[in-house]
Amino acid sequence: MNEREIVLQILSAVLEEGAYSHLLLQAVLDKYAYLDKRQRAFISRLTVGVIERKISLDYILNHYSRTPVKKMKPMIRNSLRMGLYQILYMDAVPDSAACNESVKLIARRYRPLRGFVNGLLRNIARHRQEALSLLKDASPGARYSMPDWLIKEWSKRFGREGCESICKSFLAPRKTCIRVNLARISVEDLIEKLEGEGVAVLRSEDLDYALYISSYDSIKKLPSYREGLFYVQDISSMLVAEKAPVRGGSRVLDVCAAPGGKSLHIAEKLACMDRSEGRVLARDLTEDKVARIRENIARSQMDNISAQVFDARVDDTASHEAYDIVLADLPCSGLGVIGRKPEIRYRLQPKDLSALAGLQTQILSVVKNYVKVQGSLVYSTCTISGQENEENTERFLAENPDFHLISQEQILPDASGRDGFFISVFSRG
């Protein structure tokens, strides 16, 4: 099976069957770990590129094709999307290869349609600049491959320029950001170790323990990763632990913790303060999710954190007023991480925001009980929806007069690759 066949299978699973691109792509790259770095990079680039620019690609295909994309057979439209993406956005791939390989993908099952696929792609290749100009003159939704309802929502909330800035950020190249496990190694020593492993390292200007890395093949193959000396995490996500008022000896509960990045961050902070008293309990809904947390705990070699299966919607009376800090990083629409999970934009509908906001309200109404008097509740999401973020914060304060707001921040996605995040910190009593 060649790289394009692999990509076609992933696209079919994600765009037609509802699979999650980040999970499936990683599983596929693990399965085909024997491929060289160039081949793996090609699979990643083409898969992610087609998913994130699907609306734009379909807009161009519909302009040149008499058959609308939505009426095409799934294999045909995904093969065309792949070919078109290579023509428009992958200069290293010759147009002839993009066309020929797309034809080969459908030759076995849809032999009579080879001429249609070949003719359509070659016609667009001959008019490449015209096709790109179509996008420049198109609506923001087609230009940035974003559903019109989200464009309308963000334009109203952030203004036209703010909306376009967000959309552009989701199409920008993503950098790998890591958090140094300061309980195990210093920043300088990890940089030296990573460079010794052939990794290019760039310091973050935002947090002194955050680094950007590149020029590696598979992160799981790096000895420093396997030794638990760092954790892959976005800067915006790291700020949750930064905002939490962690002190030596703090008892911390993370109610929706998987895969455990924020819980481990706090555990590492505690370990740097004291190695005996402070502890973190990381909970999540299913055995699979908690298994991922435990895997990361074991890799990080932290002994002041444990994981437990528990439904955050269920009131645990034994935990009432038992924790100095309760972290509620709750299920949300994920609009702030579209750059990493591009299919989110196609699956969400406006009604989903209301449903998720309701779920968050329900969980907050339960987990607030676990906060000690003078303790803190940290509410965070990886979205930029006011309905889920600011409105939920206002609702919580109105319904819980014994809590008051310490800080609130909406972080917007930006061109540096930072995710969108929301963080509210409440104090009880």
Tab-separated table of C-alpha atoms in Angstrom:
chain	number	residue	atom	x	y	z
A	1	MET	CA	0.000	0.000	0.000
A	2	ASN	CA	1.488	3.361	-1.018
A	3	GLU	CA	1.224	6.654	0.841
A	4	ARG	CA	-1.746	7.988	-1.133
A	5	GLU	CA	-3.758	4.833	-0.546
A	6	ILE	CA	-3.111	5.220	3.173
A	7	VAL	CA	-4.255	8.848	3.047
A	8	LEU	CA	-7.400	7.910	1.133
A	9	GLN	CA	-8.316	5.370	3.802
A	10	ILE	CA	-7.826	7.945	6.569
A	11	LEU	CA	-9.913	10.544	4.722
A	12	SER	CA	-12.719	8.082	4.163
A	13	ALA	CA	-12.755	7.210	7.867
A	14	VAL	CA	-12.654	10.849	9.024
A	15	LEU	CA	-14.822	12.630	6.433
A	16	GLU	CA	-17.325	9.883	5.701
A	17	GLU	CA	-17.442	7.794	8.891
A	18	GLY	CA	-16.727	10.288	11.684
A	19	ALA	CA	-13.326	9.093	12.909
A	20	TYR	CA	-11.074	11.548	14.784
A	21	SER	CA	-8.190	12.642	12.572
A	22	HIS	CA	-5.549	13.159	15.282
A	23	LEU	CA	-6.150	9.738	16.820
A	24	LEU	CA	-6.434	7.862	13.539
A	25	LEU	CA	-3.452	9.571	11.934
A	26	GLN	CA	-1.252	8.778	14.923
A	27	ALA	CA	-2.428	5.154	14.907
A	28	VAL	CA	-1.646	4.877	11.188
A	29	LEU	CA	1.802	6.437	11.598
A	30	ASP	CA	2.522	3.991	14.415
A	31	LYS	CA	1.368	1.097	12.221
A	32	TYR	CA	3.581	2.183	9.343
A	33	ALA	CA	6.525	3.213	11.510
A	34	TYR	CA	8.849	1.380	9.101
A	35	LEU	CA	8.252	4.030	6.419
A	36	ASP	CA	10.968	6.654	6.136
A	37	LYS	CA	10.593	10.174	7.496
A	38	ARG	CA	9.736	11.668	4.097
A	39	GLN	CA	6.918	9.202	3.488
A	40	ARG	CA	5.442	9.720	6.952
A	41	ALA	CA	5.623	13.494	6.526
A	42	PHE	CA	3.833	13.211	3.167
A	43	ILE	CA	1.016	11.182	4.758
A	44	SER	CA	0.608	13.727	7.564
A	45	ARG	CA	0.741	16.779	5.315
A	46	LEU	CA	-1.724	15.462	2.738
A	47	THR	CA	-4.168	14.066	5.310
A	48	VAL	CA	-4.315	17.176	7.469
A	49	GLY	CA	-4.227	19.508	4.467
A	50	VAL	CA	-7.225	17.947	2.754
A	51	ILE	CA	-9.278	17.885	5.944
A	52	GLU	CA	-8.560	21.468	6.932
A	53	ARG	CA	-9.168	22.847	3.403
A	54	LYS	CA	-12.115	20.628	2.451
A	55	ILE	CA	-14.600	23.489	1.966
A	56	SER	CA	-12.105	25.436	-0.169
A	57	LEU	CA	-11.263	22.380	-2.264
A	58	ASP	CA	-14.924	21.571	-2.817
A	59	TYR	CA	-15.603	25.180	-3.813
A	60	ILE	CA	-13.024	24.945	-6.588
A	61	LEU	CA	-14.091	21.466	-7.691
A	62	ASN	CA	-17.708	22.619	-7.929
A	63	HIS	CA	-16.618	25.516	-10.119
A	64	TYR	CA	-14.940	23.242	-12.670
A	65	SER	CA	-17.093	20.110	-12.410
A	66	ARG	CA	-20.592	19.602	-13.811
A	67	THR	CA	-21.206	17.037	-11.066
A	68	PRO	CA	-21.451	18.663	-7.614
A	69	VAL	CA	-19.018	17.238	-5.068
A	70	LYS	CA	-21.821	16.210	-2.720
A	71	LYS	CA	-23.288	13.963	-5.439
A	72	MET	CA	-19.996	12.184	-6.157
A	73	LYS	CA	-19.151	8.786	-4.706
A	74	PRO	CA	-17.078	9.196	-1.510
A	75	MET	CA	-13.945	7.606	-3.010
A	76	ILE	CA	-14.175	9.861	-6.071
A	77	ARG	CA	-14.551	13.102	-4.145
A	78	ASN	CA	-11.779	12.245	-1.690
A	79	SER	CA	-9.434	11.255	-4.527
A	80	LEU	CA	-10.201	14.559	-6.238
A	81	ARG	CA	-9.647	16.504	-3.022
A	82	MET	CA	-6.275	14.796	-2.594
A	83	GLY	CA	-5.216	15.524	-6.149
A	84	LEU	CA	-6.362	19.124	-5.992
A	85	TYR	CA	-4.612	19.771	-2.672
A	86	GLN	CA	-1.344	18.522	-4.140
A	87	ILE	CA	-1.781	20.728	-7.216
A	88	LEU	CA	-2.567	23.878	-5.234
A	89	TYR	CA	-0.526	23.523	-2.066
A	90	MET	CA	2.294	20.980	-2.513
A	91	ASP	CA	4.796	22.510	-4.918
A	92	ALA	CA	7.195	19.571	-4.570
A	93	VAL	CA	4.625	17.255	-6.182
A	94	PRO	CA	4.475	17.538	-10.012
A	95	ASP	CA	0.980	18.165	-11.346
A	96	SER	CA	1.288	15.080	-13.522
A	97	ALA	CA	1.951	12.913	-10.450
A	98	ALA	CA	-0.981	14.440	-8.554
A	99	CYS	CA	-3.297	13.678	-11.476
A	100	ASN	CA	-1.960	10.218	-12.316
A	101	GLU	CA	-1.925	8.983	-8.740
A	102	SER	CA	-5.490	10.186	-8.148
A	103	VAL	CA	-6.600	8.231	-11.220
A	104	LYS	CA	-4.816	5.113	-9.942
A	105	LEU	CA	-6.650	5.348	-6.630
A	106	ILE	CA	-10.053	4.883	-8.269
A	107	ALA	CA	-9.005	2.687	-11.223
A	108	ARG	CA	-9.880	-0.660	-9.638
A	109	ARG	CA	-13.339	0.177	-8.328
A	110	TYR	CA	-14.503	2.916	-10.705
A	111	ARG	CA	-12.604	2.291	-13.925
A	112	PRO	CA	-15.125	4.163	-16.154
A	113	LEU	CA	-14.577	7.328	-14.097
A	114	ARG	CA	-10.824	7.506	-14.694
A	115	GLY	CA	-11.306	9.935	-17.547
A	116	PHE	CA	-13.522	12.205	-15.442
A	117	VAL	CA	-10.994	12.395	-12.594
A	118	ASN	CA	-8.033	12.815	-14.935
A	119	GLY	CA	-9.705	15.474	-17.082
A	120	LEU	CA	-11.003	17.517	-14.143
A	121	LEU	CA	-7.681	17.627	-12.296
A	122	ARG	CA	-5.621	18.369	-15.400
A	123	ASN	CA	-7.987	21.185	-16.343
A	124	ILE	CA	-7.588	22.779	-12.911
A	125	ALA	CA	-3.817	22.241	-13.027
A	126	ARG	CA	-3.691	24.184	-16.296
A	127	HIS	CA	-5.656	26.999	-14.640
A	128	ARG	CA	-3.990	26.849	-11.237
A	129	GLN	CA	-3.702	30.603	-10.731
A	130	GLU	CA	-7.294	31.093	-11.810
A	131	ALA	CA	-8.401	28.492	-9.267
A	132	LEU	CA	-6.484	30.221	-6.481
A	133	SER	CA	-7.971	33.564	-7.558
A	134	LEU	CA	-11.430	32.062	-7.150
A	135	LEU	CA	-10.681	31.612	-3.452
A	136	LYS	CA	-9.370	35.161	-3.068
A	137	ASP	CA	-12.684	36.495	-4.339
A	138	ALA	CA	-14.856	33.960	-2.511
A	139	SER	CA	-16.740	34.367	0.748
A	140	PRO	CA	-14.691	34.041	3.963
A	141	GLY	CA	-16.188	30.601	4.510
A	142	ALA	CA	-14.908	29.267	1.195
A	143	ARG	CA	-11.635	31.187	1.439
A	144	TYR	CA	-10.726	29.898	4.900
A	145	SER	CA	-12.573	26.556	4.677
A	146	MET	CA	-14.890	27.401	7.565
A	147	PRO	CA	-18.665	26.893	7.860
A	148	ASP	CA	-20.636	30.087	7.295
A	149	TRP	CA	-22.333	29.897	10.699
A	150	LEU	CA	-18.959	30.006	12.457
A	151	ILE	CA	-17.814	32.924	10.304
A	152	LYS	CA	-20.985	34.778	11.292
A	153	GLU	CA	-20.571	33.864	14.977
A	154	TRP	CA	-16.933	34.949	15.180
A	155	SER	CA	-17.449	38.113	13.113
A	156	LYS	CA	-20.142	39.190	15.557
A	157	ARG	CA	-18.007	38.286	18.568
A	158	PHE	CA	-14.521	39.370	17.455
A	159	GLY	CA	-15.169	41.645	14.457
A	160	ARG	CA	-14.325	40.902	10.818
A	161	GLU	CA	-10.576	41.286	11.254
A	162	GLY	CA	-10.579	39.211	14.430
A	163	CYS	CA	-12.536	36.465	12.703
A	164	GLU	CA	-10.142	36.399	9.756
A	165	SER	CA	-7.156	36.312	12.092
A	166	ILE	CA	-8.592	33.253	13.851
A	167	CYS	CA	-9.335	31.508	10.555
A	168	LYS	CA	-5.834	32.211	9.225
A	169	SER	CA	-4.291	30.827	12.415
A	170	PHE	CA	-6.008	27.490	11.855
A	171	LEU	CA	-4.369	27.185	8.429
A	172	ALA	CA	-0.893	28.119	9.664
A	173	PRO	CA	1.759	25.399	10.097
A	174	ARG	CA	1.585	23.802	13.532
A	175	LYS	CA	4.661	23.678	15.747
A	176	THR	CA	5.309	20.965	18.317
A	177	CYS	CA	5.366	22.536	21.760
A	178	ILE	CA	6.628	20.641	24.793
A	179	ARG	CA	6.655	21.258	28.532
A	180	VAL	CA	9.862	20.355	30.365
A	181	ASN	CA	9.311	18.077	33.339
A	182	LEU	CA	11.125	20.290	35.816
A	183	ALA	CA	10.714	17.694	38.545
A	184	ARG	CA	13.058	15.456	36.541
A	185	ILE	CA	15.371	17.694	34.526
A	186	SER	CA	16.343	21.332	34.001
A	187	VAL	CA	15.462	23.223	30.826
A	188	GLU	CA	19.126	23.562	29.861
A	189	ASP	CA	19.854	19.875	30.367
A	190	LEU	CA	16.822	18.819	28.326
A	191	ILE	CA	17.819	21.132	25.484
A	192	GLU	CA	21.277	19.573	25.478
A	193	LYS	CA	19.786	16.068	25.535
A	194	LEU	CA	17.302	16.796	22.731
A	195	GLU	CA	19.987	18.322	20.533
A	196	GLY	CA	22.085	15.233	21.164
A	197	GLU	CA	19.142	13.215	19.804
A	198	GLY	CA	19.199	15.290	16.617
A	199	VAL	CA	16.230	17.490	17.533
A	200	ALA	CA	16.111	21.211	16.745
A	201	VAL	CA	15.018	23.205	19.804
A	202	LEU	CA	13.643	26.734	20.124
A	203	ARG	CA	12.822	28.368	23.441
A	204	SER	CA	9.354	29.810	23.967
A	205	GLU	CA	9.073	33.518	24.730
A	206	ASP	CA	5.975	32.873	26.862
A	207	LEU	CA	7.066	30.313	29.464
A	208	ASP	CA	10.654	29.485	30.350
A	209	TYR	CA	9.900	25.745	30.634
A	210	ALA	CA	8.174	25.549	27.216
A	211	LEU	CA	10.126	24.585	24.085
A	212	TYR	CA	9.343	24.178	20.403
A	213	ILE	CA	10.941	21.170	18.740
A	214	SER	CA	11.368	20.103	15.127
A	215	SER	CA	13.542	17.952	12.831
A	216	TYR	CA	12.562	14.699	14.511
A	217	ASP	CA	10.973	11.626	12.941
A	218	SER	CA	8.657	10.184	15.596
A	219	ILE	CA	8.395	11.797	18.994
A	220	LYS	CA	7.759	8.406	20.600
A	221	LYS	CA	11.150	7.205	19.382
A	222	LEU	CA	13.032	9.917	21.277
A	223	PRO	CA	14.742	8.575	24.430
A	224	SER	CA	13.947	11.807	26.263
A	225	TYR	CA	10.231	11.292	25.555
A	226	ARG	CA	10.266	7.661	26.649
A	227	GLU	CA	12.071	8.699	29.834
A	228	GLY	CA	9.274	11.152	30.649
A	229	LEU	CA	11.473	14.238	30.571
A	230	PHE	CA	8.878	16.274	28.695
A	231	TYR	CA	5.203	16.314	27.788
A	232	VAL	CA	3.719	17.512	24.484
A	233	GLN	CA	1.403	20.374	25.395
A	234	ASP	CA	0.335	23.708	23.931
A	235	ILE	CA	1.289	26.951	25.674
A	236	SER	CA	-2.384	27.857	26.201
A	237	SER	CA	-2.978	24.552	27.969
A	238	MET	CA	0.064	25.107	30.192
A	239	LEU	CA	-1.419	28.395	31.361
A	240	VAL	CA	-4.181	26.515	33.193
A	241	ALA	CA	-1.684	25.202	35.749
A	242	GLU	CA	-0.002	28.616	35.772
A	243	LYS	CA	-3.293	30.265	36.753
A	244	ALA	CA	-4.085	27.657	39.418
A	245	PRO	CA	-2.867	28.858	42.845
A	246	VAL	CA	-0.695	25.797	43.512
A	247	ARG	CA	1.134	25.834	46.851
A	248	GLY	CA	3.247	23.305	48.677
A	249	GLY	CA	1.014	20.652	50.202
A	250	SER	CA	-2.005	21.434	47.996
A	251	ARG	CA	-4.555	18.680	47.487
A	252	VAL	CA	-5.758	18.903	43.888
A	253	LEU	CA	-8.588	17.175	42.033
A	254	ASP	CA	-8.817	17.198	38.229
A	255	VAL	CA	-12.338	16.045	37.369
A	256	CYS	CA	-11.949	15.590	33.571
A	257	ALA	CA	-8.246	14.910	33.281
A	258	ALA	CA	-7.507	12.716	30.236
A	259	PRO	CA	-4.928	12.471	28.823
A	260	GLY	CA	-3.432	14.031	31.949
A	261	GLY	CA	-1.303	16.945	30.782
A	262	LYS	CA	-2.674	19.548	33.183
A	263	SER	CA	-2.786	17.116	36.113
A	264	LEU	CA	0.834	16.156	35.539
A	265	HIS	CA	1.837	19.798	35.175
A	266	ILE	CA	0.402	20.548	38.616
A	267	ALA	CA	1.953	17.377	40.050
A	268	GLU	CA	5.341	18.482	38.717
A	269	LYS	CA	4.884	21.930	40.263
A	270	LEU	CA	4.075	20.318	43.598
A	271	ALA	CA	7.089	18.015	43.328
A	272	CYS	CA	9.349	21.017	42.867
A	273	MET	CA	7.862	22.521	46.051
A	274	ASP	CA	7.668	19.431	48.238
A	275	ARG	CA	7.914	15.689	47.684
A	276	SER	CA	5.623	14.479	50.434
A	277	GLU	CA	2.394	16.346	51.125
A	278	GLY	CA	0.922	17.743	47.907
A	279	ARG	CA	-1.034	15.275	45.770
A	280	VAL	CA	-3.170	15.225	42.630
A	281	LEU	CA	-6.099	12.943	41.870
A	282	ALA	CA	-6.892	12.763	38.150
A	283	ARG	CA	-10.347	11.461	37.229
A	284	ASP	CA	-12.134	10.750	33.992
A	285	LEU	CA	-15.208	8.975	32.699
A	286	THR	CA	-13.959	5.712	31.171
A	287	GLU	CA	-11.337	3.027	31.684
A	288	ASP	CA	-9.778	3.868	28.301
A	289	LYS	CA	-9.322	7.519	29.222
A	290	VAL	CA	-7.923	6.720	32.650
A	291	ALA	CA	-5.556	4.180	31.095
A	292	ARG	CA	-4.087	7.003	29.000
A	293	ILE	CA	-3.619	9.103	32.134
A	294	ARG	CA	-1.891	6.242	33.923
A	295	GLU	CA	0.357	5.627	30.940
A	296	ASN	CA	1.506	9.254	31.039
A	297	ILE	CA	1.948	9.152	34.815
A	298	ALA	CA	4.147	6.062	34.503
A	299	ARG	CA	6.217	7.621	31.727
A	300	SER	CA	6.672	10.840	33.716
A	301	GLN	CA	7.678	8.840	36.836
A	302	MET	CA	5.646	11.065	39.142
A	303	ASP	CA	4.619	9.483	42.453
A	304	ASN	CA	2.392	12.283	43.788
A	305	ILE	CA	-0.465	11.704	41.330
A	306	SER	CA	-2.982	8.911	40.835
A	307	ALA	CA	-5.852	8.280	38.409
A	308	GLN	CA	-9.376	7.044	38.948
A	309	VAL	CA	-12.473	6.309	36.868
A	310	PHE	CA	-15.288	8.626	37.967
A	311	ASP	CA	-18.194	10.414	36.298
A	312	ALA	CA	-17.867	14.152	36.979
A	313	ARG	CA	-21.658	14.504	36.817
A	314	VAL	CA	-22.067	12.283	39.891
A	315	ASP	CA	-21.736	13.921	43.302
A	316	ASP	CA	-18.999	12.297	45.400
A	317	THR	CA	-20.101	13.239	48.908
A	318	ALA	CA	-16.874	11.896	50.402
A	319	SER	CA	-14.987	14.599	48.502
A	320	HIS	CA	-17.017	17.568	49.752
A	321	GLU	CA	-14.705	20.423	50.783
A	322	ALA	CA	-11.714	18.069	50.560
A	323	TYR	CA	-9.565	19.849	47.956
A	324	ASP	CA	-7.576	23.053	47.888
A	325	ILE	CA	-7.881	23.194	44.090
A	326	VAL	CA	-10.465	21.627	41.813
A	327	LEU	CA	-9.610	21.731	38.127
A	328	ALA	CA	-12.593	21.504	35.787
A	329	ASP	CA	-11.201	21.413	32.260
A	330	LEU	CA	-14.549	20.420	30.825
A	331	PRO	CA	-15.849	18.811	27.631
A	332	CYS	CA	-16.434	21.571	25.114
A	333	SER	CA	-16.882	22.357	21.429
A	334	GLY	CA	-13.110	22.485	20.859
A	335	LEU	CA	-13.329	25.565	18.635
A	336	GLY	CA	-9.964	26.743	19.947
A	337	VAL	CA	-8.116	23.643	18.735
A	338	ILE	CA	-9.430	23.402	15.174
A	339	GLY	CA	-5.833	23.860	14.032
A	340	ARG	CA	-5.022	20.472	15.601
A	341	LYS	CA	-8.387	18.770	15.048
A	342	PRO	CA	-9.561	20.252	11.737
A	343	GLU	CA	-12.689	18.120	11.315
A	344	ILE	CA	-14.294	19.841	14.342
A	345	ARG	CA	-15.446	22.661	12.051
A	346	TYR	CA	-17.523	20.270	9.928
A	347	ARG	CA	-19.168	18.340	12.743
A	348	LEU	CA	-20.360	21.071	15.062
A	349	GLN	CA	-23.739	22.734	14.728
A	350	PRO	CA	-25.015	25.786	16.670
A	351	LYS	CA	-27.253	23.574	18.809
A	352	ASP	CA	-24.179	21.664	19.984
A	353	LEU	CA	-22.832	24.752	21.742
A	354	SER	CA	-25.981	25.010	23.852
A	355	ALA	CA	-25.860	21.318	24.736
A	356	LEU	CA	-22.197	21.514	25.752
A	357	ALA	CA	-22.747	24.675	27.766
A	358	GLY	CA	-25.517	22.828	29.620
A	359	LEU	CA	-23.224	19.891	30.337
A	360	GLN	CA	-20.547	22.229	31.674
A	361	THR	CA	-23.092	23.944	33.935
A	362	GLN	CA	-24.199	20.549	35.239
A	363	ILE	CA	-20.634	19.436	36.044
A	364	LEU	CA	-19.720	22.748	37.686
A	365	SER	CA	-22.795	22.512	39.917
A	366	VAL	CA	-21.440	19.201	41.244
A	367	VAL	CA	-17.669	19.690	41.454
A	368	LYS	CA	-17.925	23.054	43.240
A	369	ASN	CA	-18.815	21.012	46.340
A	370	TYR	CA	-15.292	19.558	46.458
A	371	VAL	CA	-13.613	22.947	46.993
A	372	LYS	CA	-12.520	23.821	50.522
A	373	VAL	CA	-13.450	27.171	52.005
A	374	GLN	CA	-10.690	29.528	50.817
A	375	GLY	CA	-9.947	26.981	48.093
A	376	SER	CA	-10.052	27.507	44.325
A	377	LEU	CA	-12.050	26.233	41.375
A	378	VAL	CA	-10.347	26.493	37.975
A	379	TYR	CA	-12.770	26.277	35.044
A	380	SER	CA	-11.220	25.928	31.598
A	381	THR	CA	-12.166	24.961	28.050
A	382	CYS	CA	-10.343	24.732	24.722
A	383	THR	CA	-12.988	26.762	22.938
A	384	ILE	CA	-13.700	30.388	21.995
A	385	SER	CA	-17.472	30.197	22.400
A	386	GLY	CA	-18.946	32.890	24.625
A	387	GLN	CA	-21.923	30.658	25.326
A	388	GLU	CA	-19.641	28.066	26.885
A	389	ASN	CA	-17.123	30.431	28.465
A	390	GLU	CA	-18.152	33.907	29.652
A	391	GLU	CA	-21.861	33.089	29.871
A	392	ASN	CA	-21.195	29.983	31.921
A	393	THR	CA	-18.886	31.950	34.197
A	394	GLU	CA	-21.559	34.596	34.766
A	395	ARG	CA	-24.192	31.925	35.383
A	396	PHE	CA	-21.968	30.136	37.893
A	397	LEU	CA	-21.313	33.321	39.854
A	398	ALA	CA	-24.993	34.216	39.900
A	399	GLU	CA	-25.956	30.772	41.220
A	400	ASN	CA	-23.089	30.432	43.731
A	401	PRO	CA	-22.649	33.578	45.826
A	402	ASP	CA	-20.065	31.837	48.030
A	403	PHE	CA	-17.639	31.891	45.062
A	404	HIS	CA	-16.070	35.009	43.587
A	405	LEU	CA	-14.039	35.491	40.416
A	406	ILE	CA	-10.286	35.885	40.794
A	407	SER	CA	-9.328	36.019	37.115
A	408	GLN	CA	-10.733	35.323	33.677
A	409	GLU	CA	-8.963	35.098	30.325
A	410	GLN	CA	-10.018	34.210	26.793
A	411	ILE	CA	-6.947	33.233	24.770
A	412	LEU	CA	-7.508	33.397	21.028
A	413	PRO	CA	-5.775	31.168	18.471
A	414	ASP	CA	-2.943	33.071	16.800
A	415	ALA	CA	-0.465	32.837	13.949
A	416	SER	CA	2.220	31.436	16.265
A	417	GLY	CA	0.173	28.243	16.470
A	418	ARG	CA	-1.122	28.815	19.993
A	419	ASP	CA	-4.512	27.201	20.681
A	420	GLY	CA	-7.624	29.040	21.777
A	421	PHE	CA	-8.345	28.561	25.486
A	422	PHE	CA	-10.535	29.983	28.214
A	423	ILE	CA	-9.621	30.045	31.923
A	424	SER	CA	-11.677	31.277	34.877
A	425	VAL	CA	-10.409	31.003	38.448
A	426	PHE	CA	-12.892	31.211	41.343
A	427	SER	CA	-12.222	31.369	45.069
A	428	ARG	CA	-14.653	29.971	47.630
A	429	GLY	CA	-15.564	31.988	50.680
